[in-house]
Amino acid sequence: MLKILSASAVALCGLLLLGIESQAQTDFKVTLLGTASPSPRPTRFGPSTLVEAGDKKLLIDMGRGVPIRLWQLKVPMGKIDAHFITHYHSDHVSGVPDVWLTGWLSPPFGRRTTPFRVIGPTGAKSLMENLQKAYALDIRIRVADEKLPPAGVAVKAEEFSKDGAVFDEGGVKVTAFEVDHGDAIKPAYGYRVDYKGHSAVISGDTRYNKNVIKYGTGADVLIHEVGSARPELMASSEAVRRIIAHHTTPKECGEVFAQAKPKLAVYTHIVLLSSEKISEPTLEDVVAETRQTYSGPLQLGEDLMAFEIGEVVTVKPFGK
Ligand SMILES: [Zn+2]
Ligand SMILES: [Zn+2]
C-alpha cells in the first residue's frame, strides 16, 4: 500500500497543472473498477471501467469482481445501460455472467428488468449465446422459483467489425477503434466516449498503437494499459518477452501520451511480471520509465479511483 501511495504522489505532481481545485460540478465521470491484469491481487480486481455521462451508465469490460466494486459505489447493476467489451481474453469477460445474472436478482444491487445489452467486436453474440446455454438451469429455476422477470435476463448482443460509432444516446457517443494486441489476438478494440465536448478514451489491451494516438488526441482523459518486467527477466524468459510484446511498455506509453496530449494520462490494466527469483517492477519504476518520454500529467490508476471531467479533470481516489 505504501508503495502505491508514494508512486501516486510522484505521479500526482503533474496534476498541479490542471487547476484541480477550481472544478465545478460535472455530470461526466469515469471510475476505474478494476486495474489489474489476470494476476489475482486483493487490491486490484479484473479490468473494468464505469463511465457515467448524463443519465447514462456504461461499463467497459467486466473482469473479476465487478459486482463488488459497483456495489461499493452503490451503483446497481440493473442501472447499467450498456456493457462494452474490448476483446475476449478471459480477464476482460470473466465477470460477464456475474454482472448479467447477479444484476438480475431482486435485491437493490441488481433489479435489471430490461435486456442485458452487450456491445463488442465480433464474438459478443457467440459469447452470450453460450453463456445462456451454460446458465440455462439457473435462469429456469429463478424464473420459476423467484418469479424474476424474464426480460431482465434476456440478452441483446450487438457486434461490430470496424472503427466507428457503436452507441449514440442521450448525448453520449461511444466510438470503437481497433488496437493491436498481437497478431493472434483479434479482434481487439479501444473505446472513445464523447459527451458535451469532452472525452474519455480507453485503450483496451494493446501494444504501442497509432490508432490509440489518433482517437486519444486531445482527450480529457486517456486511460491506457501498461506492461513491464525487469530487463533481467526479459532477457531470461521467452514467455515474459511474449507477454510484454502484447502490451505497451511505460516508455512506449509515454510516447503515446506525448503525441496524444490528453489533459490527463491514466494507467490501468497494470501488468507487472516477476519470477521466483526476479521481482516485479515497482509502480515508481513504471512512472520513472514513463518520464523518459513524457512529462505531462500522469496518474497511476487504483481500483475505484474516479475522474470527474469538465473544464478541468479532477482525480478522486476512493473515499476522498
Ligand atoms: Zn487484459
Ligand atoms: Zn488481453
mmCIF file of C-alpha atoms and ligand atoms in Angstrom:
data_model
loop_
_atom_site.group_PDB
_atom_site.id
_atom_site.type_symbol
_atom_site.label_atom_id
_atom_site.label_comp_id
_atom_site.label_asym_id
_atom_site.label_seq_id
_atom_site.Cartn_x
_atom_site.Cartn_y
_atom_site.Cartn_z
ATOM 1 C CA MET A 1 0.000 0.000 0.000
ATOM 2 C CA LEU A 2 2.817 2.365 0.879
ATOM 3 C CA LYS A 3 4.352 1.715 -2.488
ATOM 4 C CA ILE A 4 1.119 2.614 -4.246
ATOM 5 C CA LEU A 5 0.710 5.818 -2.255
ATOM 6 C CA SER A 6 4.219 7.031 -2.819
ATOM 7 C CA ALA A 7 4.066 6.245 -6.509
ATOM 8 C CA SER A 8 0.769 8.102 -6.729
ATOM 9 C CA ALA A 9 2.372 11.075 -5.078
ATOM 10 C CA VAL A 10 5.084 11.030 -7.728
ATOM 11 C CA ALA A 11 2.502 10.796 -10.480
ATOM 12 C CA LEU A 12 0.272 13.461 -8.988
ATOM 13 C CA CYS A 13 2.948 16.133 -9.391
ATOM 14 C CA GLY A 14 1.750 16.649 -12.953
ATOM 15 C CA LEU A 15 -1.780 17.351 -11.742
ATOM 16 C CA LEU A 16 -0.849 20.716 -10.361
ATOM 17 C CA LEU A 17 -1.056 21.913 -13.937
ATOM 18 C CA LEU A 18 -4.725 21.024 -14.093
ATOM 19 C CA GLY A 19 -6.025 23.515 -11.578
ATOM 20 C CA ILE A 20 -7.863 20.737 -9.795
ATOM 21 C CA GLU A 21 -9.159 22.968 -7.027
ATOM 22 C CA SER A 22 -11.481 25.042 -9.198
ATOM 23 C CA GLN A 23 -13.529 22.116 -10.556
ATOM 24 C CA ALA A 24 -17.233 22.853 -10.923
ATOM 25 C CA GLN A 25 -19.934 20.221 -10.755
ATOM 26 C CA THR A 26 -19.847 17.866 -13.744
ATOM 27 C CA ASP A 27 -22.026 15.001 -14.906
ATOM 28 C CA PHE A 28 -19.238 13.172 -16.742
ATOM 29 C CA LYS A 29 -17.304 10.773 -14.564
ATOM 30 C CA VAL A 30 -15.098 7.764 -15.223
ATOM 31 C CA THR A 31 -14.319 5.286 -12.439
ATOM 32 C CA LEU A 32 -11.757 2.501 -12.600
ATOM 33 C CA LEU A 33 -13.461 -0.566 -11.124
ATOM 34 C CA GLY A 34 -10.549 -2.917 -11.685
ATOM 35 C CA THR A 35 -6.987 -2.054 -12.654
ATOM 36 C CA ALA A 36 -5.225 -5.426 -12.770
ATOM 37 C CA SER A 37 -4.468 -7.949 -15.458
ATOM 38 C CA PRO A 38 -5.177 -11.693 -14.978
ATOM 39 C CA SER A 39 -2.897 -11.670 -11.922
ATOM 40 C CA PRO A 40 -5.082 -12.264 -8.817
ATOM 41 C CA ARG A 41 -4.456 -9.378 -6.424
ATOM 42 C CA PRO A 42 -6.560 -8.419 -3.419
ATOM 43 C CA THR A 43 -6.295 -4.675 -4.091
ATOM 44 C CA ARG A 44 -6.661 -4.744 -7.857
ATOM 45 C CA PHE A 45 -9.608 -6.532 -9.420
ATOM 46 C CA GLY A 46 -10.031 -7.531 -13.076
ATOM 47 C CA PRO A 47 -10.220 -4.905 -15.812
ATOM 48 C CA SER A 48 -13.412 -2.855 -15.834
ATOM 49 C CA THR A 49 -14.243 0.831 -16.164
ATOM 50 C CA LEU A 50 -17.506 2.594 -15.339
ATOM 51 C CA VAL A 51 -18.452 5.642 -17.407
ATOM 52 C CA GLU A 52 -21.252 7.868 -16.124
ATOM 53 C CA ALA A 53 -22.310 10.624 -18.529
ATOM 54 C CA GLY A 54 -25.587 12.484 -18.153
ATOM 55 C CA ASP A 55 -28.162 9.826 -17.353
ATOM 56 C CA LYS A 56 -26.191 7.002 -18.995
ATOM 57 C CA LYS A 57 -24.100 4.424 -17.184
ATOM 58 C CA LEU A 58 -21.754 2.318 -19.290
ATOM 59 C CA LEU A 59 -19.389 -0.498 -18.354
ATOM 60 C CA ILE A 60 -16.286 -1.166 -20.395
ATOM 61 C CA ASP A 61 -15.036 -4.709 -19.844
ATOM 62 C CA MET A 62 -16.147 -6.911 -16.990
ATOM 63 C CA GLY A 63 -13.254 -8.637 -15.275
ATOM 64 C CA ARG A 64 -13.088 -10.307 -11.902
ATOM 65 C CA GLY A 65 -15.088 -8.651 -9.139
ATOM 66 C CA VAL A 66 -17.171 -6.051 -10.990
ATOM 67 C CA PRO A 67 -20.367 -6.561 -8.902
ATOM 68 C CA ILE A 68 -18.354 -5.970 -5.712
ATOM 69 C CA ARG A 69 -16.779 -2.753 -6.998
ATOM 70 C CA LEU A 70 -20.071 -1.429 -8.399
ATOM 71 C CA TRP A 71 -21.846 -2.012 -5.132
ATOM 72 C CA GLN A 72 -19.038 -0.286 -3.206
ATOM 73 C CA LEU A 73 -20.155 2.716 -5.277
ATOM 74 C CA LYS A 74 -23.826 1.890 -4.633
ATOM 75 C CA VAL A 75 -24.400 1.631 -8.388
ATOM 76 C CA PRO A 76 -26.996 -1.111 -9.007
ATOM 77 C CA MET A 77 -26.091 -3.456 -11.844
ATOM 78 C CA GLY A 78 -29.651 -3.100 -13.087
ATOM 79 C CA LYS A 79 -28.948 0.567 -13.857
ATOM 80 C CA ILE A 80 -26.168 -0.083 -16.383
ATOM 81 C CA ASP A 81 -27.397 0.904 -19.854
ATOM 82 C CA ALA A 82 -24.805 -0.915 -21.961
ATOM 83 C CA HIS A 83 -21.894 -3.295 -21.422
ATOM 84 C CA PHE A 84 -18.930 -2.913 -23.790
ATOM 85 C CA ILE A 85 -16.216 -5.496 -24.418
ATOM 86 C CA THR A 86 -12.753 -4.615 -25.764
ATOM 87 C CA HIS A 87 -11.625 -8.175 -26.574
ATOM 88 C CA TYR A 88 -12.180 -11.744 -25.478
ATOM 89 C CA HIS A 89 -9.247 -12.503 -23.181
ATOM 90 C CA SER A 90 -10.869 -14.033 -20.136
ATOM 91 C CA ASP A 91 -9.606 -11.384 -17.720
ATOM 92 C CA HIS A 92 -11.879 -8.905 -19.548
ATOM 93 C CA VAL A 93 -15.005 -11.057 -19.742
ATOM 94 C CA SER A 94 -14.887 -13.450 -16.797
ATOM 95 C CA GLY A 95 -17.218 -11.104 -14.916
ATOM 96 C CA VAL A 96 -19.833 -11.008 -17.683
ATOM 97 C CA PRO A 97 -22.007 -13.842 -16.321
ATOM 98 C CA ASP A 98 -21.702 -12.370 -12.817
ATOM 99 C CA VAL A 99 -22.880 -8.910 -13.894
ATOM 100 C CA TRP A 100 -25.544 -10.411 -16.157
ATOM 101 C CA LEU A 101 -27.036 -12.855 -13.647
ATOM 102 C CA THR A 102 -26.348 -11.168 -10.292
ATOM 103 C CA GLY A 103 -27.624 -7.932 -11.824
ATOM 104 C CA TRP A 104 -30.950 -9.657 -12.460
ATOM 105 C CA LEU A 105 -31.566 -10.604 -8.826
ATOM 106 C CA SER A 106 -34.167 -8.741 -6.798
ATOM 107 C CA PRO A 107 -32.010 -7.078 -4.064
ATOM 108 C CA PRO A 108 -31.078 -3.406 -4.567
ATOM 109 C CA PHE A 109 -27.685 -4.275 -6.115
ATOM 110 C CA GLY A 110 -29.477 -5.928 -9.075
ATOM 111 C CA ARG A 111 -33.034 -5.366 -10.289
ATOM 112 C CA ARG A 112 -32.467 -5.373 -14.040
ATOM 113 C CA THR A 113 -35.838 -5.558 -15.743
ATOM 114 C CA THR A 114 -34.752 -4.882 -19.327
ATOM 115 C CA PRO A 115 -32.422 -6.951 -21.550
ATOM 116 C CA PHE A 116 -28.706 -7.129 -20.749
ATOM 117 C CA ARG A 117 -27.189 -5.107 -23.572
ATOM 118 C CA VAL A 118 -23.719 -6.160 -24.709
ATOM 119 C CA ILE A 119 -21.739 -4.310 -27.371
ATOM 120 C CA GLY A 120 -18.477 -5.809 -28.578
ATOM 121 C CA PRO A 121 -16.396 -6.789 -31.575
ATOM 122 C CA THR A 122 -17.298 -9.959 -33.446
ATOM 123 C CA GLY A 123 -17.682 -12.699 -30.838
ATOM 124 C CA ALA A 124 -20.125 -10.956 -28.489
ATOM 125 C CA LYS A 125 -23.110 -12.896 -29.819
ATOM 126 C CA SER A 126 -21.387 -16.241 -29.539
ATOM 127 C CA LEU A 127 -20.168 -15.451 -26.007
ATOM 128 C CA MET A 128 -23.664 -14.530 -24.867
ATOM 129 C CA GLU A 129 -25.390 -17.407 -26.678
ATOM 130 C CA ASN A 130 -23.090 -19.866 -24.997
ATOM 131 C CA LEU A 131 -23.451 -18.239 -21.585
ATOM 132 C CA GLN A 132 -27.215 -18.520 -21.996
ATOM 133 C CA LYS A 133 -26.742 -22.262 -22.591
ATOM 134 C CA ALA A 134 -24.326 -22.623 -19.680
ATOM 135 C CA TYR A 135 -26.659 -20.914 -17.219
ATOM 136 C CA ALA A 136 -29.971 -22.183 -18.616
ATOM 137 C CA LEU A 137 -30.736 -24.126 -15.452
ATOM 138 C CA ASP A 138 -30.155 -21.125 -13.155
ATOM 139 C CA ILE A 139 -32.355 -18.968 -15.368
ATOM 140 C CA ARG A 140 -35.150 -21.524 -15.488
ATOM 141 C CA ILE A 141 -35.004 -22.054 -11.717
ATOM 142 C CA ARG A 142 -35.055 -18.376 -10.820
ATOM 143 C CA VAL A 143 -37.931 -17.584 -13.151
ATOM 144 C CA ALA A 144 -39.944 -20.458 -11.659
ATOM 145 C CA ASP A 145 -38.877 -20.047 -8.030
ATOM 146 C CA GLU A 146 -38.153 -16.334 -7.531
ATOM 147 C CA LYS A 147 -40.515 -15.109 -10.249
ATOM 148 C CA LEU A 148 -37.738 -12.895 -11.638
ATOM 149 C CA PRO A 149 -38.751 -11.080 -14.832
ATOM 150 C CA PRO A 150 -37.557 -12.984 -17.929
ATOM 151 C CA ALA A 151 -36.944 -9.616 -19.650
ATOM 152 C CA GLY A 152 -34.199 -8.829 -17.124
ATOM 153 C CA VAL A 153 -32.131 -11.853 -18.087
ATOM 154 C CA ALA A 154 -32.778 -11.576 -21.815
ATOM 155 C CA VAL A 155 -29.730 -10.596 -23.879
ATOM 156 C CA LYS A 156 -29.286 -8.016 -26.594
ATOM 157 C CA ALA A 157 -25.848 -8.512 -28.144
ATOM 158 C CA GLU A 158 -24.530 -6.119 -30.786
ATOM 159 C CA GLU A 159 -21.353 -6.711 -32.776
ATOM 160 C CA PHE A 160 -19.083 -4.568 -34.895
ATOM 161 C CA SER A 161 -16.043 -5.275 -37.039
ATOM 162 C CA LYS A 162 -14.520 -1.899 -37.811
ATOM 163 C CA ASP A 163 -13.844 1.538 -36.362
ATOM 164 C CA GLY A 164 -16.923 3.661 -35.822
ATOM 165 C CA ALA A 165 -19.740 4.783 -33.539
ATOM 166 C CA VAL A 166 -21.296 1.882 -31.630
ATOM 167 C CA PHE A 167 -23.527 3.802 -29.188
ATOM 168 C CA ASP A 168 -25.119 7.247 -29.520
ATOM 169 C CA GLU A 169 -27.849 8.000 -26.975
ATOM 170 C CA GLY A 170 -28.637 10.752 -24.509
ATOM 171 C CA GLY A 171 -25.809 12.910 -25.837
ATOM 172 C CA VAL A 172 -23.280 10.142 -25.166
ATOM 173 C CA LYS A 173 -21.379 8.827 -28.160
ATOM 174 C CA VAL A 174 -19.112 5.797 -27.966
ATOM 175 C CA THR A 175 -16.698 5.124 -30.801
ATOM 176 C CA ALA A 176 -14.840 1.826 -31.120
ATOM 177 C CA PHE A 177 -11.347 1.820 -32.631
ATOM 178 C CA GLU A 178 -9.157 -1.137 -33.473
ATOM 179 C CA VAL A 179 -5.954 -1.614 -31.498
ATOM 180 C CA ASP A 180 -3.042 -4.036 -31.818
ATOM 181 C CA HIS A 181 -2.889 -6.636 -29.037
ATOM 182 C CA GLY A 182 -0.794 -9.058 -31.101
ATOM 183 C CA ASP A 183 -1.176 -10.918 -34.386
ATOM 184 C CA ALA A 184 -3.180 -13.805 -32.911
ATOM 185 C CA ILE A 185 -5.266 -11.725 -30.506
ATOM 186 C CA LYS A 186 -8.016 -10.391 -32.728
ATOM 187 C CA PRO A 187 -10.411 -8.710 -32.574
ATOM 188 C CA ALA A 188 -9.148 -6.106 -30.080
ATOM 189 C CA TYR A 189 -10.607 -2.616 -29.722
ATOM 190 C CA GLY A 190 -10.450 0.504 -27.573
ATOM 191 C CA TYR A 191 -13.277 2.965 -26.971
ATOM 192 C CA ARG A 192 -13.650 6.724 -27.041
ATOM 193 C CA VAL A 193 -16.591 8.238 -25.126
ATOM 194 C CA ASP A 194 -17.662 11.769 -26.091
ATOM 195 C CA TYR A 195 -20.052 13.851 -24.009
ATOM 196 C CA LYS A 196 -20.711 17.609 -24.011
ATOM 197 C CA GLY A 197 -17.491 18.410 -25.864
ATOM 198 C CA HIS A 198 -15.332 16.298 -23.538
ATOM 199 C CA SER A 199 -13.941 12.822 -23.991
ATOM 200 C CA ALA A 200 -12.524 9.815 -22.220
ATOM 201 C CA VAL A 201 -10.515 7.242 -24.162
ATOM 202 C CA ILE A 202 -9.807 3.700 -23.021
ATOM 203 C CA SER A 203 -7.047 1.894 -24.893
ATOM 204 C CA GLY A 204 -8.123 -1.668 -24.199
ATOM 205 C CA ASP A 205 -5.235 -4.135 -24.336
ATOM 206 C CA THR A 206 -2.733 -3.096 -26.969
ATOM 207 C CA ARG A 207 0.872 -2.702 -27.817
ATOM 208 C CA TYR A 208 2.102 0.704 -28.977
ATOM 209 C CA ASN A 209 -0.551 1.690 -31.478
ATOM 210 C CA LYS A 210 -1.092 4.719 -33.695
ATOM 211 C CA ASN A 211 -4.849 4.304 -33.558
ATOM 212 C CA VAL A 212 -4.793 4.988 -29.814
ATOM 213 C CA ILE A 213 -2.933 8.220 -30.580
ATOM 214 C CA LYS A 214 -5.435 9.077 -33.329
ATOM 215 C CA TYR A 215 -8.513 8.570 -31.159
ATOM 216 C CA GLY A 216 -6.822 9.702 -27.959
ATOM 217 C CA THR A 217 -5.582 13.028 -29.296
ATOM 218 C CA GLY A 218 -6.921 15.899 -27.240
ATOM 219 C CA ALA A 219 -8.919 13.614 -24.937
ATOM 220 C CA ASP A 220 -9.629 14.882 -21.458
ATOM 221 C CA VAL A 221 -8.588 11.533 -20.031
ATOM 222 C CA LEU A 222 -6.589 8.856 -21.855
ATOM 223 C CA ILE A 223 -6.711 5.623 -19.883
ATOM 224 C CA HIS A 224 -4.000 3.294 -21.096
ATOM 225 C CA GLU A 225 -2.869 -0.219 -20.272
ATOM 226 C CA VAL A 226 0.785 -0.825 -19.425
ATOM 227 C CA GLY A 227 3.065 -3.848 -19.140
ATOM 228 C CA SER A 228 6.504 -4.095 -17.594
ATOM 229 C CA ALA A 229 9.145 -6.593 -16.487
ATOM 230 C CA ARG A 230 12.683 -6.036 -15.261
ATOM 231 C CA PRO A 231 15.338 -6.235 -18.028
ATOM 232 C CA GLU A 232 16.938 -9.302 -16.451
ATOM 233 C CA LEU A 233 13.593 -11.120 -16.527
ATOM 234 C CA MET A 234 13.007 -10.102 -20.142
ATOM 235 C CA ALA A 235 16.443 -11.470 -21.026
ATOM 236 C CA SER A 236 15.856 -14.809 -19.333
ATOM 237 C CA SER A 237 12.302 -15.724 -20.345
ATOM 238 C CA GLU A 238 10.764 -16.222 -23.756
ATOM 239 C CA ALA A 239 7.302 -16.342 -22.158
ATOM 240 C CA VAL A 240 7.835 -12.968 -20.490
ATOM 241 C CA ARG A 241 9.044 -11.435 -23.739
ATOM 242 C CA ARG A 242 5.920 -12.742 -25.483
ATOM 243 C CA ILE A 243 3.573 -11.283 -22.851
ATOM 244 C CA ILE A 244 5.286 -7.891 -22.837
ATOM 245 C CA ALA A 245 5.161 -7.854 -26.650
ATOM 246 C CA HIS A 246 1.344 -7.924 -26.355
ATOM 247 C CA HIS A 247 1.300 -4.813 -24.194
ATOM 248 C CA THR A 248 2.723 -1.285 -24.139
ATOM 249 C CA THR A 249 5.814 -0.598 -22.062
ATOM 250 C CA PRO A 250 5.897 2.517 -19.845
ATOM 251 C CA LYS A 251 8.360 4.177 -22.209
ATOM 252 C CA GLU A 252 6.088 3.456 -25.188
ATOM 253 C CA CYS A 253 3.047 4.667 -23.244
ATOM 254 C CA GLY A 254 4.941 7.912 -22.669
ATOM 255 C CA GLU A 255 5.380 8.218 -26.435
ATOM 256 C CA VAL A 256 1.628 7.712 -26.912
ATOM 257 C CA PHE A 257 0.806 10.322 -24.249
ATOM 258 C CA ALA A 258 3.355 12.797 -25.603
ATOM 259 C CA GLN A 259 1.700 12.653 -29.036
ATOM 260 C CA ALA A 260 -1.950 12.467 -27.936
ATOM 261 C CA LYS A 261 -1.512 15.174 -25.280
ATOM 262 C CA PRO A 262 -4.519 14.303 -23.100
ATOM 263 C CA LYS A 263 -5.397 16.611 -20.230
ATOM 264 C CA LEU A 264 -4.619 13.619 -18.037
ATOM 265 C CA ALA A 265 -2.971 10.295 -18.826
ATOM 266 C CA VAL A 266 -4.014 7.397 -16.588
ATOM 267 C CA TYR A 267 -2.637 3.910 -16.157
ATOM 268 C CA THR A 268 -4.916 0.929 -15.728
ATOM 269 C CA HIS A 269 -4.529 -2.814 -16.500
ATOM 270 C CA ILE A 270 -1.110 -2.674 -14.906
ATOM 271 C CA VAL A 271 0.794 -5.821 -15.938
ATOM 272 C CA LEU A 272 3.850 -6.331 -13.745
ATOM 273 C CA LEU A 273 5.684 -9.577 -14.365
ATOM 274 C CA SER A 274 8.015 -11.407 -11.997
ATOM 275 C CA SER A 275 9.579 -14.816 -11.452
ATOM 276 C CA GLU A 276 10.556 -16.696 -8.329
ATOM 277 C CA LYS A 277 13.975 -15.042 -8.455
ATOM 278 C CA ILE A 278 13.275 -11.694 -10.079
ATOM 279 C CA SER A 279 10.788 -9.286 -8.522
ATOM 280 C CA GLU A 280 8.244 -7.270 -10.462
ATOM 281 C CA PRO A 281 8.991 -3.635 -11.273
ATOM 282 C CA THR A 282 7.618 -1.191 -8.701
ATOM 283 C CA LEU A 283 4.997 1.398 -9.544
ATOM 284 C CA GLU A 284 7.719 4.019 -9.057
ATOM 285 C CA ASP A 285 9.704 2.203 -11.765
ATOM 286 C CA VAL A 286 6.699 2.399 -14.100
ATOM 287 C CA VAL A 287 6.343 6.146 -13.542
ATOM 288 C CA ALA A 288 10.105 6.757 -13.873
ATOM 289 C CA GLU A 289 10.245 4.870 -17.184
ATOM 290 C CA THR A 290 7.244 6.807 -18.470
ATOM 291 C CA ARG A 291 9.009 10.030 -17.594
ATOM 292 C CA GLN A 292 11.771 9.164 -20.081
ATOM 293 C CA THR A 293 9.345 10.049 -22.879
ATOM 294 C CA TYR A 294 6.505 12.063 -21.308
ATOM 295 C CA SER A 295 6.455 14.982 -18.907
ATOM 296 C CA GLY A 296 2.717 15.798 -18.830
ATOM 297 C CA PRO A 297 0.024 14.994 -16.288
ATOM 298 C CA LEU A 298 0.021 11.314 -15.331
ATOM 299 C CA GLN A 299 -1.923 9.302 -12.789
ATOM 300 C CA LEU A 300 -1.382 5.703 -11.743
ATOM 301 C CA GLY A 301 -4.849 4.211 -11.534
ATOM 302 C CA GLU A 302 -6.186 2.437 -8.474
ATOM 303 C CA ASP A 303 -9.400 0.483 -8.078
ATOM 304 C CA LEU A 304 -12.351 2.840 -7.506
ATOM 305 C CA MET A 305 -10.350 5.938 -8.391
ATOM 306 C CA ALA A 306 -12.653 8.348 -10.258
ATOM 307 C CA PHE A 307 -12.023 11.118 -12.754
ATOM 308 C CA GLU A 308 -14.544 13.940 -12.962
ATOM 309 C CA ILE A 309 -14.374 15.511 -16.381
ATOM 310 C CA GLY A 310 -15.377 19.108 -17.017
ATOM 311 C CA GLU A 311 -13.371 22.222 -17.752
ATOM 312 C CA VAL A 312 -10.706 20.555 -15.666
ATOM 313 C CA VAL A 313 -10.142 16.929 -14.705
ATOM 314 C CA THR A 314 -10.447 16.115 -11.023
ATOM 315 C CA VAL A 315 -8.904 12.942 -9.608
ATOM 316 C CA LYS A 316 -10.870 11.351 -6.784
ATOM 317 C CA PRO A 317 -9.293 8.403 -5.011
ATOM 318 C CA PHE A 318 -11.994 6.213 -3.441
ATOM 319 C CA GLY A 319 -13.474 7.655 -0.275
ATOM 320 C CA LYS A 320 -11.885 11.078 -0.759
HETATM 321 ZN ZN ZN B 1 -6.014 -7.962 -20.340
HETATM 322 ZN ZN ZN B 2 -5.770 -9.024 -23.426
#
